[in-house]
PDB file of C-alpha atoms in Angstrom:
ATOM      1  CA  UNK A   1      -5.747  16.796  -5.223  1.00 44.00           C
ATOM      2  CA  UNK A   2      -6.456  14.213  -7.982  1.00 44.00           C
ATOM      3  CA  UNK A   3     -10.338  14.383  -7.259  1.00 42.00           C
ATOM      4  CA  UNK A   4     -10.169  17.915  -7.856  1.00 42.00           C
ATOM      5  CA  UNK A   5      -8.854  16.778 -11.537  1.00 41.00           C
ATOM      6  CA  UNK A   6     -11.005  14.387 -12.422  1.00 41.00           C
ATOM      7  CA  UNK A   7     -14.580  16.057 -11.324  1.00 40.00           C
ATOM      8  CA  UNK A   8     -17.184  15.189 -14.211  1.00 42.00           C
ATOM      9  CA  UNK A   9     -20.194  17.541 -14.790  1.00 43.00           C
ATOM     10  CA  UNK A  10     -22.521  15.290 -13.456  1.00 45.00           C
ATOM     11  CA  UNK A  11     -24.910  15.974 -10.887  1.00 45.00           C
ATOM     12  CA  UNK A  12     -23.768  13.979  -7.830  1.00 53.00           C
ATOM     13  CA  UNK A  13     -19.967  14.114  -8.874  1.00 54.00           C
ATOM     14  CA  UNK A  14     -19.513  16.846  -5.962  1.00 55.00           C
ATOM     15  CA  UNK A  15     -20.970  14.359  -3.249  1.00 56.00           C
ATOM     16  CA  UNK A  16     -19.210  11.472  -5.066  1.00 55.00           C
ATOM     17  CA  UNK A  17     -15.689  12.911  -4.952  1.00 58.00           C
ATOM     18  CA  UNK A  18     -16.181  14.618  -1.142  1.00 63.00           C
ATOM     19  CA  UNK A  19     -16.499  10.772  -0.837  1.00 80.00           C
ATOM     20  CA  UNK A  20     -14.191   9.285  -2.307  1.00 82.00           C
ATOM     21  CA  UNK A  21     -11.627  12.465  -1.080  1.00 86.00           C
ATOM     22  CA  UNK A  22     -12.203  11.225   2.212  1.00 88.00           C
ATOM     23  CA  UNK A  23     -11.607   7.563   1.994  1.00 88.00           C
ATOM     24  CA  UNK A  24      -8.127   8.752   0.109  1.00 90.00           C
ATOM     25  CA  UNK A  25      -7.577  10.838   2.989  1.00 92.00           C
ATOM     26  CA  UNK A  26      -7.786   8.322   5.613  1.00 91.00           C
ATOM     27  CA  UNK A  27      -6.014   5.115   3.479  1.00 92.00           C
ATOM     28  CA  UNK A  28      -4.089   6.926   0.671  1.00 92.00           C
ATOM     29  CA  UNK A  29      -0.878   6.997   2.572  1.00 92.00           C
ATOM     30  CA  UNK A  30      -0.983   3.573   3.938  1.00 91.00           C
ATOM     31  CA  UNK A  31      -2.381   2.124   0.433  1.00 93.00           C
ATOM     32  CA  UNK A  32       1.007   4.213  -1.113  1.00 93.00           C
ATOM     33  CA  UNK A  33       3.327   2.794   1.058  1.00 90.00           C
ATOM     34  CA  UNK A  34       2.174  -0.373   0.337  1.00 91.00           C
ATOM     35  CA  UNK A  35       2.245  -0.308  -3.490  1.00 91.00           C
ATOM     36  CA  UNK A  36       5.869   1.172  -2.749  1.00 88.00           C
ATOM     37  CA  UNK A  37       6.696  -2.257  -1.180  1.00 85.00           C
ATOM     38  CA  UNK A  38       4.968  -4.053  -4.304  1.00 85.00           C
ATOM     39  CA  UNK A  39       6.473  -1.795  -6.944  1.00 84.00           C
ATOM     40  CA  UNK A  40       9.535  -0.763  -5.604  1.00 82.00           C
ATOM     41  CA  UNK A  41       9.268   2.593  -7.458  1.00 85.00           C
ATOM     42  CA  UNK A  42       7.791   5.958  -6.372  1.00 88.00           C
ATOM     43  CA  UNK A  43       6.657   6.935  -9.979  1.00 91.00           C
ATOM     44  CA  UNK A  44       4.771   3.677 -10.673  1.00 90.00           C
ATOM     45  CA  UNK A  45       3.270   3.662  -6.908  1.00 91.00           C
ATOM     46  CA  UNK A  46       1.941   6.621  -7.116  1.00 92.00           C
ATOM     47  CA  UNK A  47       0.585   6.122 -10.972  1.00 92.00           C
ATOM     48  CA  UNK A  48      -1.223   2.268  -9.962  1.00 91.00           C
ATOM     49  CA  UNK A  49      -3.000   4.779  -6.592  1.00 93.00           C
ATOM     50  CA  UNK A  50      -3.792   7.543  -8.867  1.00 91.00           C
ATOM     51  CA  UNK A  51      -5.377   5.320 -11.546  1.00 89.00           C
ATOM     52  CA  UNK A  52      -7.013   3.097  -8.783  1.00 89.00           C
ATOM     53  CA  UNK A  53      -8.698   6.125  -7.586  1.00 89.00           C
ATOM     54  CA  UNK A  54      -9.563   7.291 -10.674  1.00 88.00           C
ATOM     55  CA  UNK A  55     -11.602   4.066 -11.468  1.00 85.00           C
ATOM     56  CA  UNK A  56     -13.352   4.029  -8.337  1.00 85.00           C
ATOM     57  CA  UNK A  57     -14.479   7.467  -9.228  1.00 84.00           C
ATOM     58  CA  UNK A  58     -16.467   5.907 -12.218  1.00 85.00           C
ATOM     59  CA  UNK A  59     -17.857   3.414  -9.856  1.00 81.00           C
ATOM     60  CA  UNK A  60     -21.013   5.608  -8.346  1.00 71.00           C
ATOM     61  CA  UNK A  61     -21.973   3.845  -4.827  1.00 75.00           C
ATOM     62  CA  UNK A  62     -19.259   1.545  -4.139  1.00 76.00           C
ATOM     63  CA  UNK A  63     -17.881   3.173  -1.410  1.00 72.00           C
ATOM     64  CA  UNK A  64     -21.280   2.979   0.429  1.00 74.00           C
ATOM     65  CA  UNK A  65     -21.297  -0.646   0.122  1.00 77.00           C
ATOM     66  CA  UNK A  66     -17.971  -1.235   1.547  1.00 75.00           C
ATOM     67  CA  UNK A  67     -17.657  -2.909   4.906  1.00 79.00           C
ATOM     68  CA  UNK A  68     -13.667  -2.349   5.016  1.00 83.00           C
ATOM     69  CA  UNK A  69     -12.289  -0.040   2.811  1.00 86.00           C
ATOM     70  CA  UNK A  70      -8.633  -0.001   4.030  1.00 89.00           C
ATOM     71  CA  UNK A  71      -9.090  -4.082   3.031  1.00 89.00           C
ATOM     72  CA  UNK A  72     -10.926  -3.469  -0.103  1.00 89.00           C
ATOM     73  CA  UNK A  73      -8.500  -0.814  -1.301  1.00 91.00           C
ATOM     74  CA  UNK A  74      -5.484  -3.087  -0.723  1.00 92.00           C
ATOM     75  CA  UNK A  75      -6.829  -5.824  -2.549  1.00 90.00           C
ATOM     76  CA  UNK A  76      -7.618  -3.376  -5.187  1.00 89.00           C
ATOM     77  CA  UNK A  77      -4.056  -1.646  -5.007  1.00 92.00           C
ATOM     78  CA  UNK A  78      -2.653  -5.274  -5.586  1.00 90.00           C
ATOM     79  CA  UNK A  79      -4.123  -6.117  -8.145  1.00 88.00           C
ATOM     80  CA  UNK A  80      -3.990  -3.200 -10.522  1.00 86.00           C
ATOM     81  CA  UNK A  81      -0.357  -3.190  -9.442  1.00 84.00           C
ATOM     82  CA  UNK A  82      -0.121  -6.816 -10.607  1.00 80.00           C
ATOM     83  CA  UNK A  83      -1.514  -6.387 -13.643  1.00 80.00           C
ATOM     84  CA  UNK A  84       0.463  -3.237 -14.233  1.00 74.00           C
ATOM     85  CA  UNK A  85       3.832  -5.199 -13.206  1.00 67.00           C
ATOM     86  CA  UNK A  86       3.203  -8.655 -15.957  1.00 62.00           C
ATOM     87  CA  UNK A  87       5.953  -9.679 -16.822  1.00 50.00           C
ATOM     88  CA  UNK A  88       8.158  -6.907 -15.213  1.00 49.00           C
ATOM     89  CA  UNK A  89      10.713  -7.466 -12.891  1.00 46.00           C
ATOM     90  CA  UNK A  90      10.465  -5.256  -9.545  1.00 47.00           C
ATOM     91  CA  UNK A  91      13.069  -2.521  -9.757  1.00 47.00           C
ATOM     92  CA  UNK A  92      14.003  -0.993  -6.440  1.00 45.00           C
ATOM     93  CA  UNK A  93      15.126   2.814  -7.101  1.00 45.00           C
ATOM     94  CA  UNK A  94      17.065   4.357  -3.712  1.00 47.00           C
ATOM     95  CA  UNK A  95      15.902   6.255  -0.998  1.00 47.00           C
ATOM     96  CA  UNK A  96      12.360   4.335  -0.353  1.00 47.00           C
ATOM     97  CA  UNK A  97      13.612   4.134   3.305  1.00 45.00           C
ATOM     98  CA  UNK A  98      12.013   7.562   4.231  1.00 47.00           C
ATOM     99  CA  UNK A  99       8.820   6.343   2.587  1.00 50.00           C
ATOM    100  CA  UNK A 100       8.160   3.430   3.484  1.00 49.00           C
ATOM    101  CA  UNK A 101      10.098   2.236   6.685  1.00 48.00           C
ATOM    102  CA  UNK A 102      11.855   5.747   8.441  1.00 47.00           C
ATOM    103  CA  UNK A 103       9.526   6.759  11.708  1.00 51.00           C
ATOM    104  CA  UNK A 104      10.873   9.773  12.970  1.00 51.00           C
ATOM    105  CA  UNK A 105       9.737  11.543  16.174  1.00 54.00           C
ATOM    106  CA  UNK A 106       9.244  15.422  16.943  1.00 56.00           C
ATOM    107  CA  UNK A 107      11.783  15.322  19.626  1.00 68.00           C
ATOM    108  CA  UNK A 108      14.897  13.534  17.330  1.00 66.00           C
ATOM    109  CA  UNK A 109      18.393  15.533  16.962  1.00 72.00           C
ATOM    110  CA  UNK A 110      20.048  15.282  14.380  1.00 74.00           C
ATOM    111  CA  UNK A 111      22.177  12.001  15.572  1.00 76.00           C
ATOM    112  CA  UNK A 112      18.804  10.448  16.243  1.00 74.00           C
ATOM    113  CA  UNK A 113      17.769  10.840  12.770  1.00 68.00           C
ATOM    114  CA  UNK A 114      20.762   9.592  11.324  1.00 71.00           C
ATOM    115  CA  UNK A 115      20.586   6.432  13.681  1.00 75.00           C
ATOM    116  CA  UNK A 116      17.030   6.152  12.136  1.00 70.00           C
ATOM    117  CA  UNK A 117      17.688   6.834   8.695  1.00 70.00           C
ATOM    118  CA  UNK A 118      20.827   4.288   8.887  1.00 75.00           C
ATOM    119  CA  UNK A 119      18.131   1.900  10.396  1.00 73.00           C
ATOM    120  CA  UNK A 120      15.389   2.339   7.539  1.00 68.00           C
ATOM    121  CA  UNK A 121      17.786   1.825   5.035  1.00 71.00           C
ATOM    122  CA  UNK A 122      18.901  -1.088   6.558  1.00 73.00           C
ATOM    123  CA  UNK A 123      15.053  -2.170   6.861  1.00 70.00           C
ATOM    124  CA  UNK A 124      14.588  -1.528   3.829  1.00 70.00           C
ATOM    125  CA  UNK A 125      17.357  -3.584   2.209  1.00 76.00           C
ATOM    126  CA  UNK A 126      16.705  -6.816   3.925  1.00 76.00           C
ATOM    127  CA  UNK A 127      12.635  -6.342   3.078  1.00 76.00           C
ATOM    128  CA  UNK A 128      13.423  -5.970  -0.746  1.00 77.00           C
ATOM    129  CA  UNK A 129      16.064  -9.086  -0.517  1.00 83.00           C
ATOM    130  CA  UNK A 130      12.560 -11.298  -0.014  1.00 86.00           C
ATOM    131  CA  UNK A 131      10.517 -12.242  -2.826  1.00 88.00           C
ATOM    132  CA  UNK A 132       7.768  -9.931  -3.036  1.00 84.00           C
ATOM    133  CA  UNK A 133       5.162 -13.007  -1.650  1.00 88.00           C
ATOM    134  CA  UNK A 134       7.170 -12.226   1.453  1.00 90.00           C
ATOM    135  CA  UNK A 135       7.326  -8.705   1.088  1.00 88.00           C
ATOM    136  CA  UNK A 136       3.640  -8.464   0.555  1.00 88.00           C
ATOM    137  CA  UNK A 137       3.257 -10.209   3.847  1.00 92.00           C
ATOM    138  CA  UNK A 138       5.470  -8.599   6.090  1.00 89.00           C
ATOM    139  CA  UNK A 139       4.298  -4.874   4.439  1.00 87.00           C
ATOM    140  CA  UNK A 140       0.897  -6.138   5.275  1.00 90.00           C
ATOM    141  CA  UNK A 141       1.043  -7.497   8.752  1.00 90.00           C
ATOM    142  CA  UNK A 142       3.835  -5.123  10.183  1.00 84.00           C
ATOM    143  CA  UNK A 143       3.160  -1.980   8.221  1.00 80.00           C
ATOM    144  CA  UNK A 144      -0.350  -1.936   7.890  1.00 85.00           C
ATOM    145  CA  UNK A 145      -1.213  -4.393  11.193  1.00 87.00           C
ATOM    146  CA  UNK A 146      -3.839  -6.399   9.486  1.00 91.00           C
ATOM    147  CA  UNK A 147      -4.326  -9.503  10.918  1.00 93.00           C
ATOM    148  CA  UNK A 148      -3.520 -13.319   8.644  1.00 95.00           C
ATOM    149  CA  UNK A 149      -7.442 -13.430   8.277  1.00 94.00           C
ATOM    150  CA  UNK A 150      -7.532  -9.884   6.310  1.00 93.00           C
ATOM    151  CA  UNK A 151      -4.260 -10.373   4.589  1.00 94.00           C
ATOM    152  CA  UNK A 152      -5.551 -13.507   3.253  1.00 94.00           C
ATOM    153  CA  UNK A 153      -8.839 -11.392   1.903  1.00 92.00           C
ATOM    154  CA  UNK A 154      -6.565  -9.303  -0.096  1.00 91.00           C
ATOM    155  CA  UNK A 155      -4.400 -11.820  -1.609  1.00 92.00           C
ATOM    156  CA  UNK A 156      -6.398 -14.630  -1.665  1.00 92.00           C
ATOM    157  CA  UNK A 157      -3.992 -17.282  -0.246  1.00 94.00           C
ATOM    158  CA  UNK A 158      -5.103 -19.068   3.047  1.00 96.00           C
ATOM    159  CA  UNK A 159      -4.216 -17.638   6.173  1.00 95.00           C
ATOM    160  CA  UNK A 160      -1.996 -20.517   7.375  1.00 95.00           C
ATOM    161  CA  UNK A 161      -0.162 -20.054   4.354  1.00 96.00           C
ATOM    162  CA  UNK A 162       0.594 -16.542   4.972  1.00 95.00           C
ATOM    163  CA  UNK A 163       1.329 -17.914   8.978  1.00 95.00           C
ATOM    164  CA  UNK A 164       4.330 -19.637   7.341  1.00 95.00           C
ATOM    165  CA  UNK A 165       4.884 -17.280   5.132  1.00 94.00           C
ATOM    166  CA  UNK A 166       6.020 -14.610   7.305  1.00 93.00           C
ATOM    167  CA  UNK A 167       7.653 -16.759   9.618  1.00 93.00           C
ATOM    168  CA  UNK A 168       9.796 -17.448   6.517  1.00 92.00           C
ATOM    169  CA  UNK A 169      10.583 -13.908   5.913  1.00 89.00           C
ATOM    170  CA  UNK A 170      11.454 -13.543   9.968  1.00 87.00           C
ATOM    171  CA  UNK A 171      13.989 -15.996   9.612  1.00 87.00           C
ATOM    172  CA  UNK A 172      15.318 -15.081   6.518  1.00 83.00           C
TER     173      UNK A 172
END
């Protein structure tokens, strides 16, 4: 695991990284399909959640002073992946369905997964026809169920804004 990596010979890093392992146990995945949504690219999601948990590594009792960490690690995800992204066009690369959009059940044949595969891709394409404002949104309130009031602590815009925002990107 990248904690595993990045262990430092100090005294508390074994506490500090059980920590921190923990937190990227329980919001990794979600926080990685959402960067996928931002970035559009497997290689630079999983590069802005590696080097977002790398940082917070260095950080030595933030996690204790958290009161949401799934919001806090959003807003953190977003914002290393905008400033990773200036002045960089998003660049969708194939195949993010499975990632990102494709729910699959135990009990699916082999026609049901195609149907669903079909489906994600399908998902998929009309998500990364929005601009990523209404991306962001729709990743956040359908993917991650956050409510307007917690989207609008990660990206900072009001929630009546994002309100309109995703209604936007339901009609679109």
């Amino acid at each position: 695991a990248i904690i595993d990596r990045t262990m430092s010979p100090a005294g508390d890093s074994d506490a500090k990284s059980r920590d921190l392992e923990s937190v990227y146990r329980r919001h990794g995945h979600a926080v990685y399909r959402y960067l996928l949504v931002l970035t559009g690219r497997r290689d630079e999601a999983h590069d802005v959640l590696h080097n977002m948990f790398l940082r917070m590594l260095q950080k030595p009792g933030l996690l204790a002073r958290l009161d949401d960490e799934k919001t806090y690690l959003l807003r953190v995800a977003r914002n290393e992946c905008l400033r990773s992204k200036r002045g960089r066009p998003v660049c969708v690369t194939g195949g993010l369905a499975s990632d990102v959009f494709l729910l699959t059940s135990a009990q699916d044949g082999p026609v049901e997964t195609l149907e669903r595969q079909e489906a994600a891709g399908a998902v998929q394409q009309a998500i990364f026809s929005l601009t990523l404002q209404l991306r962001e949104v729709v990743q956040l309130k359908l993917y991650q169920n956050l409510t307007f009031r917690e989207i609008s602590d990660i990206t900072g815009v009001p929630p009546t804004t994002l309100f309109e925002q995703y209604e936007a990107a339901l009609r679109h």
